[in-house]
JSON list of C-alpha atoms in Angstrom, two decimals:
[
{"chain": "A", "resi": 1, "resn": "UNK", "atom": "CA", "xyz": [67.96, 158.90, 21.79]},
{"chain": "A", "resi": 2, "resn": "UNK", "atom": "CA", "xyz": [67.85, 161.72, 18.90]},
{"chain": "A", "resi": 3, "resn": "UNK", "atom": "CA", "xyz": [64.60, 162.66, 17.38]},
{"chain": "A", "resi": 4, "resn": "UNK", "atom": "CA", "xyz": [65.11, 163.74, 13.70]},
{"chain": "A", "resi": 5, "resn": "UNK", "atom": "CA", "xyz": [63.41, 166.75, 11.87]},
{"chain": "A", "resi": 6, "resn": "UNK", "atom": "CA", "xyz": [63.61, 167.03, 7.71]},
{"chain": "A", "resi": 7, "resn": "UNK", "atom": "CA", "xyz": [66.69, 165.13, 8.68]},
{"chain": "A", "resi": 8, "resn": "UNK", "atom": "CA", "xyz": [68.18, 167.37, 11.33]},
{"chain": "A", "resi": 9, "resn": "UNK", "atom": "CA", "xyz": [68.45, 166.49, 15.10]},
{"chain": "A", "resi": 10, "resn": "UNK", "atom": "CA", "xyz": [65.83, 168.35, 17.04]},
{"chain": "A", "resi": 11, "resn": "UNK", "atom": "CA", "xyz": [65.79, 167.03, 20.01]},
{"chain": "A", "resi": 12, "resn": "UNK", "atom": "CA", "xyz": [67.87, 164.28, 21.79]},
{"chain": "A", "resi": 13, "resn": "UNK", "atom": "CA", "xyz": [66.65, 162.05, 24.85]},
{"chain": "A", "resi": 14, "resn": "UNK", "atom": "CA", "xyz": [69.12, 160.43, 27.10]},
{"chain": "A", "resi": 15, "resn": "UNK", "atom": "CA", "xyz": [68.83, 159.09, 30.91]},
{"chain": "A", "resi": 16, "resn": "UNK", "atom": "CA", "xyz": [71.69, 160.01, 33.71]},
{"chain": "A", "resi": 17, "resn": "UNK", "atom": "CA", "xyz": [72.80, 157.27, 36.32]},
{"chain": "A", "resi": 18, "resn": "UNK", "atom": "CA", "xyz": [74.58, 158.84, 39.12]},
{"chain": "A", "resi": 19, "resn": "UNK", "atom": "CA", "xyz": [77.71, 155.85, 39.71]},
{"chain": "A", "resi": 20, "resn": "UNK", "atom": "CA", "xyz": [79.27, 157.69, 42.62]},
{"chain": "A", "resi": 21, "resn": "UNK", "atom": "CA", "xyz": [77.38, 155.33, 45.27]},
{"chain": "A", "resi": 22, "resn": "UNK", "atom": "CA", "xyz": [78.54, 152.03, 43.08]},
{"chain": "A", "resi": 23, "resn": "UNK", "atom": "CA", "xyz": [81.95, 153.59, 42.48]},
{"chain": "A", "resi": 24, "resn": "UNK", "atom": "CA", "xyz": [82.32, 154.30, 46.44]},
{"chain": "A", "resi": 25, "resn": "UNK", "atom": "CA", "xyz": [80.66, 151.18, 46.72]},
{"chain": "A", "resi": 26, "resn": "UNK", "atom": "CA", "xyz": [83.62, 149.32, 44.61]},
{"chain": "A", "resi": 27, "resn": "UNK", "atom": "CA", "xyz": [86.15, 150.49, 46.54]},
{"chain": "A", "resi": 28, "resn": "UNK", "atom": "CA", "xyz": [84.96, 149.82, 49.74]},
{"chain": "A", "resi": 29, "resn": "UNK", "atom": "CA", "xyz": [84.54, 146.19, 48.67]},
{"chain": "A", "resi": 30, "resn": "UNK", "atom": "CA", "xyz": [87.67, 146.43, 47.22]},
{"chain": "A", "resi": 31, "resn": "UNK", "atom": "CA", "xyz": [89.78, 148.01, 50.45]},
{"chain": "A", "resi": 32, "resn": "UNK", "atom": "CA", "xyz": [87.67, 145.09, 52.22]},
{"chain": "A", "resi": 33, "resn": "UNK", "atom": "CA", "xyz": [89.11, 142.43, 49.59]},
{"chain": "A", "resi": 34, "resn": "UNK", "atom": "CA", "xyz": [92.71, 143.76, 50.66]},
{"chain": "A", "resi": 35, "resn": "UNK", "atom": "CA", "xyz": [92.17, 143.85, 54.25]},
{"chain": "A", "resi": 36, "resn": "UNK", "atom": "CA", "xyz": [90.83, 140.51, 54.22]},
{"chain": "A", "resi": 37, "resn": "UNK", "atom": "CA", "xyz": [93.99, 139.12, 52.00]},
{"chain": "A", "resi": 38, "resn": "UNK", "atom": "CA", "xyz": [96.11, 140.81, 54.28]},
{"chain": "A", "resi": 39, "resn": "UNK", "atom": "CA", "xyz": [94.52, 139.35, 57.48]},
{"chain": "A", "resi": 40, "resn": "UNK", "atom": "CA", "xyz": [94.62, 135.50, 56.12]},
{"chain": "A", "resi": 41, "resn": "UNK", "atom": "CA", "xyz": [98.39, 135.89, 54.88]},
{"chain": "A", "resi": 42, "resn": "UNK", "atom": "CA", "xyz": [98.45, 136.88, 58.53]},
{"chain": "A", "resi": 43, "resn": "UNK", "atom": "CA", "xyz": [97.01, 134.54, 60.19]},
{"chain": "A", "resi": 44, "resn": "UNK", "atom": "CA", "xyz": [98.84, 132.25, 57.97]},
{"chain": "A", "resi": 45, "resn": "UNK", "atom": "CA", "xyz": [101.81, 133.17, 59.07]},
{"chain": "A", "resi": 46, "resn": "UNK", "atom": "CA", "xyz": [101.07, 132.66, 62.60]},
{"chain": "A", "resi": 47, "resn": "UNK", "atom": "CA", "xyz": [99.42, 129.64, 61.93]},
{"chain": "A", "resi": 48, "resn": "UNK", "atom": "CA", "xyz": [102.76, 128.32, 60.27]},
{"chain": "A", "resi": 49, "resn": "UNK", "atom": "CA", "xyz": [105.10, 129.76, 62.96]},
{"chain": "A", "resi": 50, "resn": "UNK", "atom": "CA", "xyz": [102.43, 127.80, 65.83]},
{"chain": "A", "resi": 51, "resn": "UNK", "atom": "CA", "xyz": [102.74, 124.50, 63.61]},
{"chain": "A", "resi": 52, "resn": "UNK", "atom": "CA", "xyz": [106.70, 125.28, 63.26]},
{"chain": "A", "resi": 53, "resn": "UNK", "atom": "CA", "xyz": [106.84, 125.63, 67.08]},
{"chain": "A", "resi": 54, "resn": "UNK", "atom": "CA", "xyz": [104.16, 122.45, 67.90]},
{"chain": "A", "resi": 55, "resn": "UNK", "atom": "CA", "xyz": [106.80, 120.75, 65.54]},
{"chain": "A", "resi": 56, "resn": "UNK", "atom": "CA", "xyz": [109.59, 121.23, 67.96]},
{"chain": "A", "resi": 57, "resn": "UNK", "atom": "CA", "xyz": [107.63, 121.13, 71.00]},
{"chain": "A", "resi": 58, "resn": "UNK", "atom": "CA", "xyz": [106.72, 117.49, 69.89]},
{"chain": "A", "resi": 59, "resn": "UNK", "atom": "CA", "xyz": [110.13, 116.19, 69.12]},
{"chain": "A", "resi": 60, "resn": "UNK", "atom": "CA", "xyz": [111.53, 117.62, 72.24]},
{"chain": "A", "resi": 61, "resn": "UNK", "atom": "CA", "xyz": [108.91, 116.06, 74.25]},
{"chain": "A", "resi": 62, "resn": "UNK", "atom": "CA", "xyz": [110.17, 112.53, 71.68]},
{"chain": "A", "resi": 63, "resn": "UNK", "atom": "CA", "xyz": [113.74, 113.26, 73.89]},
{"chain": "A", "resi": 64, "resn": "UNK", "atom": "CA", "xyz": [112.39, 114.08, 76.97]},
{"chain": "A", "resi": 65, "resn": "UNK", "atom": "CA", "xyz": [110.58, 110.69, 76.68]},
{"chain": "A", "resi": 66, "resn": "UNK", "atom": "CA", "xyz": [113.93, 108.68, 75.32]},
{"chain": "A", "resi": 67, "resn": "UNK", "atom": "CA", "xyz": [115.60, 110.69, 78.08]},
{"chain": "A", "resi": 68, "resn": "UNK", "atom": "CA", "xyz": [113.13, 109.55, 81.03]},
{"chain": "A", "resi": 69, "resn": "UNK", "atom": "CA", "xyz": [113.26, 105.97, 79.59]},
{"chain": "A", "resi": 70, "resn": "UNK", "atom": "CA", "xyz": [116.76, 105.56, 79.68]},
{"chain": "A", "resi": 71, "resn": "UNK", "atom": "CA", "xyz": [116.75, 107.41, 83.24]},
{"chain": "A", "resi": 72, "resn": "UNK", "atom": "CA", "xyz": [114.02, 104.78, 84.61]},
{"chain": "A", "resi": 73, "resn": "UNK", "atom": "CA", "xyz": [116.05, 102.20, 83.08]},
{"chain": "A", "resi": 74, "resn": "UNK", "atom": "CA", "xyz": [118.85, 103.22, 85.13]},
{"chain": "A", "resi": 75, "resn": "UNK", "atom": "CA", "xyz": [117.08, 103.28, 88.15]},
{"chain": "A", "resi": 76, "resn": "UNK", "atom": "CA", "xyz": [115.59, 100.04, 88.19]},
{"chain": "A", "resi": 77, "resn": "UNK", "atom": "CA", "xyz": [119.23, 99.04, 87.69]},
{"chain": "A", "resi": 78, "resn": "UNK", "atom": "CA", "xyz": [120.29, 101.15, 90.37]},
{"chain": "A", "resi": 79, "resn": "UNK", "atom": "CA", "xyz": [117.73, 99.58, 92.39]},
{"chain": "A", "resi": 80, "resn": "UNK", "atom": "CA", "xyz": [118.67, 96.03, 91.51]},
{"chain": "A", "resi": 81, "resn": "UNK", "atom": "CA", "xyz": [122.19, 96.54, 92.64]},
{"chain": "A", "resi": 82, "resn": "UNK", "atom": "CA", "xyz": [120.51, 98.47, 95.92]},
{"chain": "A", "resi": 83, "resn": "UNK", "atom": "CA", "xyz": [118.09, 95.45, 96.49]},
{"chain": "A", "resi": 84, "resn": "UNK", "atom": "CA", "xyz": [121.06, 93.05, 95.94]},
{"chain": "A", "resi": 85, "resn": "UNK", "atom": "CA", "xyz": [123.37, 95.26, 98.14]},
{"chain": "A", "resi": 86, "resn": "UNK", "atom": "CA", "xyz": [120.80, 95.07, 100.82]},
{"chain": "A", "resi": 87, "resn": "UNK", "atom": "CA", "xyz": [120.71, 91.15, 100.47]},
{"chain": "A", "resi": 88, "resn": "UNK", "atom": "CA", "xyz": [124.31, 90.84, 100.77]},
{"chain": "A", "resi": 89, "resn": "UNK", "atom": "CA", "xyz": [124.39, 93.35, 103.89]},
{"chain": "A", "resi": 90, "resn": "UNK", "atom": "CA", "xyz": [122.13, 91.62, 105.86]},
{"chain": "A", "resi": 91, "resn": "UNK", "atom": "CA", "xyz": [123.30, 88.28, 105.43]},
{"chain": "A", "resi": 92, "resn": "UNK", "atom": "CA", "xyz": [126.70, 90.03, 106.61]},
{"chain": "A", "resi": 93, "resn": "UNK", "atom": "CA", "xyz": [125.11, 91.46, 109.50]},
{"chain": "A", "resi": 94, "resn": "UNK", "atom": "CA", "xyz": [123.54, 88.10, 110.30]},
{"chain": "A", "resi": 95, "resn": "UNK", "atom": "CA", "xyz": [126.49, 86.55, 109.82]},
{"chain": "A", "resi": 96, "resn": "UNK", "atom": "CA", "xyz": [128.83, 89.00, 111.72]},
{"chain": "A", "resi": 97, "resn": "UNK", "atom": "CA", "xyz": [126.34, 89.03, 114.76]},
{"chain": "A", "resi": 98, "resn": "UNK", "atom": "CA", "xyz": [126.15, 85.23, 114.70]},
{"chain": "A", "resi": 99, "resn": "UNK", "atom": "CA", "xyz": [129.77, 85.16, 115.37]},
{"chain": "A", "resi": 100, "resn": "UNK", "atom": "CA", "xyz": [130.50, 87.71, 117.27]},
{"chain": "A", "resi": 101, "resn": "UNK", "atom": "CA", "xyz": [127.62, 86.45, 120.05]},
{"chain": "A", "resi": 102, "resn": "UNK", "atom": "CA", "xyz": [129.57, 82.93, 119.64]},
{"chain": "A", "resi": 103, "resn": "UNK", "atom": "CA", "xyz": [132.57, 84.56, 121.58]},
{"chain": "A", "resi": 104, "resn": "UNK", "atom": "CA", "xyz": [130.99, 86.67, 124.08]},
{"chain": "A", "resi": 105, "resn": "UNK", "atom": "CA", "xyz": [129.12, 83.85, 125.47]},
{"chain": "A", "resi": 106, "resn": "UNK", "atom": "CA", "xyz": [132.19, 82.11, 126.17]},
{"chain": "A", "resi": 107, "resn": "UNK", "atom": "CA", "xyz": [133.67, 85.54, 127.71]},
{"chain": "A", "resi": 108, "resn": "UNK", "atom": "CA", "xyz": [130.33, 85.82, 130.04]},
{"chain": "A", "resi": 109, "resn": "UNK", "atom": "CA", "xyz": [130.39, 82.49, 130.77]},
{"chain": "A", "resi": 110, "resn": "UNK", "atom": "CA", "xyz": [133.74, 81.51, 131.80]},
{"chain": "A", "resi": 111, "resn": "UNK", "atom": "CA", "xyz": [133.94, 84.82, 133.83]},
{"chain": "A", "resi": 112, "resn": "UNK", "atom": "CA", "xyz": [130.70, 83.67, 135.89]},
{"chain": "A", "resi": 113, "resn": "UNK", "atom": "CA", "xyz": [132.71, 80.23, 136.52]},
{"chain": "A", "resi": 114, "resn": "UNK", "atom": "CA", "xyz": [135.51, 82.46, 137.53]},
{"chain": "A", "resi": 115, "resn": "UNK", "atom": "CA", "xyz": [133.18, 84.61, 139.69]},
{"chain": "A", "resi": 116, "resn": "UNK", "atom": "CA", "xyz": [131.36, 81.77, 140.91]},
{"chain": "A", "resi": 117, "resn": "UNK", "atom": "CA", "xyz": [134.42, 79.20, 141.86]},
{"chain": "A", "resi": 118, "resn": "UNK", "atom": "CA", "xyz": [136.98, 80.91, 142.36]},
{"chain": "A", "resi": 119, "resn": "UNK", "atom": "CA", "xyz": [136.00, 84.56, 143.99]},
{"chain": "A", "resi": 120, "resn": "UNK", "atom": "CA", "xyz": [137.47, 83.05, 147.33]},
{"chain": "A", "resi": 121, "resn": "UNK", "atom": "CA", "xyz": [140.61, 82.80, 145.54]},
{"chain": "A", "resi": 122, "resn": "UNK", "atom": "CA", "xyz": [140.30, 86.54, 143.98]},
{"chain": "A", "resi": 123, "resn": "UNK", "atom": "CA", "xyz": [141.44, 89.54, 145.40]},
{"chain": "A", "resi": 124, "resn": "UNK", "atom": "CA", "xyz": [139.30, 92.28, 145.24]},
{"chain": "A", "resi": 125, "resn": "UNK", "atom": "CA", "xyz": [140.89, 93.60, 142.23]},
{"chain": "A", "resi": 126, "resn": "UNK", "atom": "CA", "xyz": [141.01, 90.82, 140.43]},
{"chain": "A", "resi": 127, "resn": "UNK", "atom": "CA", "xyz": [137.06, 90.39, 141.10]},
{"chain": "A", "resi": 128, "resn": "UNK", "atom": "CA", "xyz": [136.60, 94.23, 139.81]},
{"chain": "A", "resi": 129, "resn": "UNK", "atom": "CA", "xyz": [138.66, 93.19, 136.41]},
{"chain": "A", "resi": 130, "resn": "UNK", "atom": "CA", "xyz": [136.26, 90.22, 136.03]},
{"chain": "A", "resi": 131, "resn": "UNK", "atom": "CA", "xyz": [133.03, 92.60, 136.59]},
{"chain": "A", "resi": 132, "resn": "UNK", "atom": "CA", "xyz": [134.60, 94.97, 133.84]},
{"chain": "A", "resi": 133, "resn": "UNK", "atom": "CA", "xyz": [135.08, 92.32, 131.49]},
{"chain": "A", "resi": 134, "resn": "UNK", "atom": "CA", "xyz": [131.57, 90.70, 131.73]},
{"chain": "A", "resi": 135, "resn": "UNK", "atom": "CA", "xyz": [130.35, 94.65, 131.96]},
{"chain": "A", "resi": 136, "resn": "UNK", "atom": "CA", "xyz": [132.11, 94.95, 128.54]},
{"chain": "A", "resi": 137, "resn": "UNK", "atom": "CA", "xyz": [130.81, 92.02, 126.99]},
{"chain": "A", "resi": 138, "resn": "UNK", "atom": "CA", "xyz": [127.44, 93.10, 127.71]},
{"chain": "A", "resi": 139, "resn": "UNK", "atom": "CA", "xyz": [127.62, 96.64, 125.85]},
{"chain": "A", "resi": 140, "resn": "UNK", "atom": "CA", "xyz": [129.40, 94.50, 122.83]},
{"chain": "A", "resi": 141, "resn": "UNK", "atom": "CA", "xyz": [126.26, 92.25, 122.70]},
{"chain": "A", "resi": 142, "resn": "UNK", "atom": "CA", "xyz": [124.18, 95.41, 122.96]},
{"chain": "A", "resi": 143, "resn": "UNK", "atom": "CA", "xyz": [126.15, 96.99, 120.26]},
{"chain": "A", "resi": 144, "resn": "UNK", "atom": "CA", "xyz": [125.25, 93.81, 117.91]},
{"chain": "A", "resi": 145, "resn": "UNK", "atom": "CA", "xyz": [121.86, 94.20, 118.79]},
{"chain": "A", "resi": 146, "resn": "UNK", "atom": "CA", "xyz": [121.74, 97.99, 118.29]},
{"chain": "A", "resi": 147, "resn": "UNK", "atom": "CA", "xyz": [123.54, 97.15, 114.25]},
{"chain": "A", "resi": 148, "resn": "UNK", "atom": "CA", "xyz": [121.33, 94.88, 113.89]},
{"chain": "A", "resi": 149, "resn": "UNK", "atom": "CA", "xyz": [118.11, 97.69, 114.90]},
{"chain": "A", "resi": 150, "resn": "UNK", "atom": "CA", "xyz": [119.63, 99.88, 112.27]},
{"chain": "A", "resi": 151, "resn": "UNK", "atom": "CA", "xyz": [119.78, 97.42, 109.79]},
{"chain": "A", "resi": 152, "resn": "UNK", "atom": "CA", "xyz": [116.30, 96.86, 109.85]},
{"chain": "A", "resi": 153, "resn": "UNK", "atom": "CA", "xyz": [115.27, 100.55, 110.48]},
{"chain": "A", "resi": 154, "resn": "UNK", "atom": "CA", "xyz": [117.20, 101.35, 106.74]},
{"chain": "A", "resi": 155, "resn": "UNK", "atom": "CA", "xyz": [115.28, 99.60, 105.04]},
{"chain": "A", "resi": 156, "resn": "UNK", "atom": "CA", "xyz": [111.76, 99.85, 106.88]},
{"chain": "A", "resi": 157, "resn": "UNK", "atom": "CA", "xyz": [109.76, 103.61, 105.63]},
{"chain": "A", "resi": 158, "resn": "UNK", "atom": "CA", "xyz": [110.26, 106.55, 107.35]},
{"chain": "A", "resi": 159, "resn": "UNK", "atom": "CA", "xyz": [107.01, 107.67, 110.20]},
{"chain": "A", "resi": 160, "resn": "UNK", "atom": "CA", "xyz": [107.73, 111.41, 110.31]},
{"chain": "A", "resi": 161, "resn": "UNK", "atom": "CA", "xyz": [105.64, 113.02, 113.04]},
{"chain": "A", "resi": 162, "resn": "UNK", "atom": "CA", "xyz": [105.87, 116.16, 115.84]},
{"chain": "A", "resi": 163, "resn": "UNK", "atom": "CA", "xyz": [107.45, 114.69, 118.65]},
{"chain": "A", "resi": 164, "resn": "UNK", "atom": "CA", "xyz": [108.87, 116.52, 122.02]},
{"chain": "A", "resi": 165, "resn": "UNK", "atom": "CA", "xyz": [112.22, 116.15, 122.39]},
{"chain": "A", "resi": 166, "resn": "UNK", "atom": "CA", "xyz": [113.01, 116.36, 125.90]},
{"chain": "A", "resi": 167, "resn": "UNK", "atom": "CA", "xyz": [110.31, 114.13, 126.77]},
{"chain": "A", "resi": 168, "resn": "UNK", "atom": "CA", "xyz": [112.33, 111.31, 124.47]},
{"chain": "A", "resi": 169, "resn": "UNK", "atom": "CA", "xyz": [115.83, 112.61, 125.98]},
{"chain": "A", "resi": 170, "resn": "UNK", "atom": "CA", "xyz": [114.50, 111.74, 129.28]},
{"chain": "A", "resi": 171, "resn": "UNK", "atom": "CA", "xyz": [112.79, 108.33, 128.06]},
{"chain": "A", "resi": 172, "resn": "UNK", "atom": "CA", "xyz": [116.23, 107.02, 126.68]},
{"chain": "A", "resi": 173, "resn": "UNK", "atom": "CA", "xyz": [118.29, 108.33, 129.65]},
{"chain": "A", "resi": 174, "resn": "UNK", "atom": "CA", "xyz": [115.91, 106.13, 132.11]},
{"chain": "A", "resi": 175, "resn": "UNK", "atom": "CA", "xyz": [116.29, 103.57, 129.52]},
{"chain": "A", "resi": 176, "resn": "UNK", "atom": "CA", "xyz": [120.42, 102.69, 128.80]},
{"chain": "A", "resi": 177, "resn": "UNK", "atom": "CA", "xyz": [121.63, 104.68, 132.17]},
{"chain": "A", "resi": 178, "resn": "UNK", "atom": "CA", "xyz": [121.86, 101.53, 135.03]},
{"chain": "A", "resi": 179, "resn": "UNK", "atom": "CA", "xyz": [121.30, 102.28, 138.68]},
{"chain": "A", "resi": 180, "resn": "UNK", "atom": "CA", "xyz": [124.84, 103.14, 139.69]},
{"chain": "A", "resi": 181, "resn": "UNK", "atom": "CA", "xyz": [124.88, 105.89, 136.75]},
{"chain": "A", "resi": 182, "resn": "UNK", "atom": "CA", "xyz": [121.97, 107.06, 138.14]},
{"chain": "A", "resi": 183, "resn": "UNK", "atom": "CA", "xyz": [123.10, 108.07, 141.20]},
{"chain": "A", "resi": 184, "resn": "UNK", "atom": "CA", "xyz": [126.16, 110.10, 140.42]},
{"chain": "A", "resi": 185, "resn": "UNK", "atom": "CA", "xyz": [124.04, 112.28, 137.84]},
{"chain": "A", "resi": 186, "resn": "UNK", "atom": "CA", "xyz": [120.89, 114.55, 138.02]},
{"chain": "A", "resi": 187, "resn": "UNK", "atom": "CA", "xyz": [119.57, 114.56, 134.96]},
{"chain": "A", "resi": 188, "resn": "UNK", "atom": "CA", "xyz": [118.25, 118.09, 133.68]},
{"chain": "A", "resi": 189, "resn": "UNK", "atom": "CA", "xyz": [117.06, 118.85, 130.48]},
{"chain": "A", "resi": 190, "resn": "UNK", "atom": "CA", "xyz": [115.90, 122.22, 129.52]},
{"chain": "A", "resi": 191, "resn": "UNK", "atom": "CA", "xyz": [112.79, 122.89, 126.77]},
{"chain": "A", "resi": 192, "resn": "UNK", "atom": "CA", "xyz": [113.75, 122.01, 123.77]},
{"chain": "A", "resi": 193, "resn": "UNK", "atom": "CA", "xyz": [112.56, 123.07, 120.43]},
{"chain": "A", "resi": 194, "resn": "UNK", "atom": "CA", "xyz": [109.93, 120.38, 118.91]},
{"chain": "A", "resi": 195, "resn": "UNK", "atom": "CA", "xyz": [110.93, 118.42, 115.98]},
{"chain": "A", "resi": 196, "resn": "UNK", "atom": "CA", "xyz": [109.15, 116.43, 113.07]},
{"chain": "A", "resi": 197, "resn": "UNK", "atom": "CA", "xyz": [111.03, 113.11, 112.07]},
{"chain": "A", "resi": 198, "resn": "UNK", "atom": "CA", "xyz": [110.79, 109.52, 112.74]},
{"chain": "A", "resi": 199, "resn": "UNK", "atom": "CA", "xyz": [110.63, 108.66, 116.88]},
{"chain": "A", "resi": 200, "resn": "UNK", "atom": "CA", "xyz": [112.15, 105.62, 116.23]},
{"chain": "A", "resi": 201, "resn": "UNK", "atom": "CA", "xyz": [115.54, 106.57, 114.78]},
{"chain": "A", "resi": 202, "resn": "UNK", "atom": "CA", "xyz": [115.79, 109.34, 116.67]},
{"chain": "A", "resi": 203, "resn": "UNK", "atom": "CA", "xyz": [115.53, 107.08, 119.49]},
{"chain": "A", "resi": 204, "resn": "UNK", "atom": "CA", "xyz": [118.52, 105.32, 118.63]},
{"chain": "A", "resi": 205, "resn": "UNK", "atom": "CA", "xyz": [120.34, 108.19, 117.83]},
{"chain": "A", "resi": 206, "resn": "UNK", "atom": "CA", "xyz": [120.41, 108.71, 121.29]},
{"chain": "A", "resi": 207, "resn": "UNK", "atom": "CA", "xyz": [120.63, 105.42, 122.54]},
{"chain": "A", "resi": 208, "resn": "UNK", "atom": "CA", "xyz": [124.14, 105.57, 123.05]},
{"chain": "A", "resi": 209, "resn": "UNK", "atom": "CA", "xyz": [124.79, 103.54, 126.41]},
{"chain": "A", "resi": 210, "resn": "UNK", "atom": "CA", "xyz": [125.68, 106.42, 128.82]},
{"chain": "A", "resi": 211, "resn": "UNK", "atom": "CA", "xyz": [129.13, 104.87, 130.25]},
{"chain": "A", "resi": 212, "resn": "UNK", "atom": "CA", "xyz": [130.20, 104.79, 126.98]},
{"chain": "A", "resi": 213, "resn": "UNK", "atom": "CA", "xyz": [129.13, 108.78, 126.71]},
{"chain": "A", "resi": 214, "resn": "UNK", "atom": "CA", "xyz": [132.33, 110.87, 126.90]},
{"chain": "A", "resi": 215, "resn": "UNK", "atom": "CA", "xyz": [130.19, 113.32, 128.96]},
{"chain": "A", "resi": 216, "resn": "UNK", "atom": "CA", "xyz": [129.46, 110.95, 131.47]},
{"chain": "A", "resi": 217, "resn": "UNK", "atom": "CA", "xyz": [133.31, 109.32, 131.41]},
{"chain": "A", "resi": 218, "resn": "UNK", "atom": "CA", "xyz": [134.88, 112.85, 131.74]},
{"chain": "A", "resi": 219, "resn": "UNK", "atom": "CA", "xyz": [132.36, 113.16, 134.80]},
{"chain": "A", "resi": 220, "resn": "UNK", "atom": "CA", "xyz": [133.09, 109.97, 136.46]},
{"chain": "A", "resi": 221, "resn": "UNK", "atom": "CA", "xyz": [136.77, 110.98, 137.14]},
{"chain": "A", "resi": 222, "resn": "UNK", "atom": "CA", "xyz": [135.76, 113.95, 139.44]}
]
């Protein structure tokens, strides 16, 4: 403001405002504007790149899905055939069994008439052939029960357990070794390491009849 005297300026009136503060002010706010513009294009970005990736994720998880239908698929027509493989080998083994037994009966039976009629009229070799052939018929039945065991032990679930191994060793020796075998061998069976698996096929792993063992064959001669 001017004050005027005889229509000169005498004196003039004004008020100062220091800006710097609101200036420094400004520019902070406006540094913070940027920043804040930059961050959110940032996090944008990312944001875009996650939903880019989520994206993919998503439709490979869509094949792994087709994938692990059209695997599943396969297996329960894997295990249709297995199932109907199964069928079919059991009513062989039935089947095989049945008449297998039908001939071995006649063998053991016609050997005891032979044995029982006529061992006057045998020799003593002929009387040994006989006990060899009714000997043999026996392991063959045993055999036909032992495939027919297995059968049944494929397809029942597997008992793992610890088990000791020479105490089983021993078990099925006593078990399929016969008197006579007995006394020409002295069983000895060192420590053996223990073992986890199913007692019952490892039982007839080893339930091999000994005279048919080429161990105890090979011995037999000496």
């Amino acid at each position: 403001m001017a004050e005027m005297i005889d229509g000169e300026v005498s004196r003039v009136y004004g008020n100062m405002i220091d800006i710097t503060e609101t200036k420094l002010v400004n520019e902070k706010l406006s540094e913070l504007t940027e920043e804040l513009e930059r961050k959110v294009a940032e996090r944008t970005s990312e944001l875009k790149e996650k939903v880019e990736k989520l994206d993919k994720s998503q439709k490979a998880m869509l094949y792994m899905i087709e994938d692990l239908n059209t695997v599943t698929a396969d297996l329960k027509e894997e295990r249709k055939k297995l199932e109907a493989s199964n069928s079919e080998m059991e009513a062989f083994t039935y089947s095989v069994s049945h008449d297998l037994r039908a001939p071995l009966r006649s063998i053991n039976g016609f050997s005891r008439f032979l044995i029982e009629d006529y061992s006057d009229k045998l020799d003593k070799e002929g009387r040994r052939l006989l006990d060899v052939i009714r000997q043999n018929a026996k392991k063959m039945d045993q055999l036909i029960n032992d495939m027919l065991n297995l059968s049944r032990i494929s397809r029942a679930e597997l008992k793992i357990s610890g088990i000791d191994m020479a105490a089983i060793a021993k078990a099925m020796y006593n078990e399929v070794a016969d008197y006579e075998q007995k006394k020409q061998f002295i069983l000895e069976i060192k420590d053996l390491a223990p073992a986890r698996c199913d007692p019952s096929l490892i039982k007839e792993c080893m339930a091999e009849p000994a005279g048919q063992c080429p161990q105890v064959q090979r011995r037999r001669r000496y």
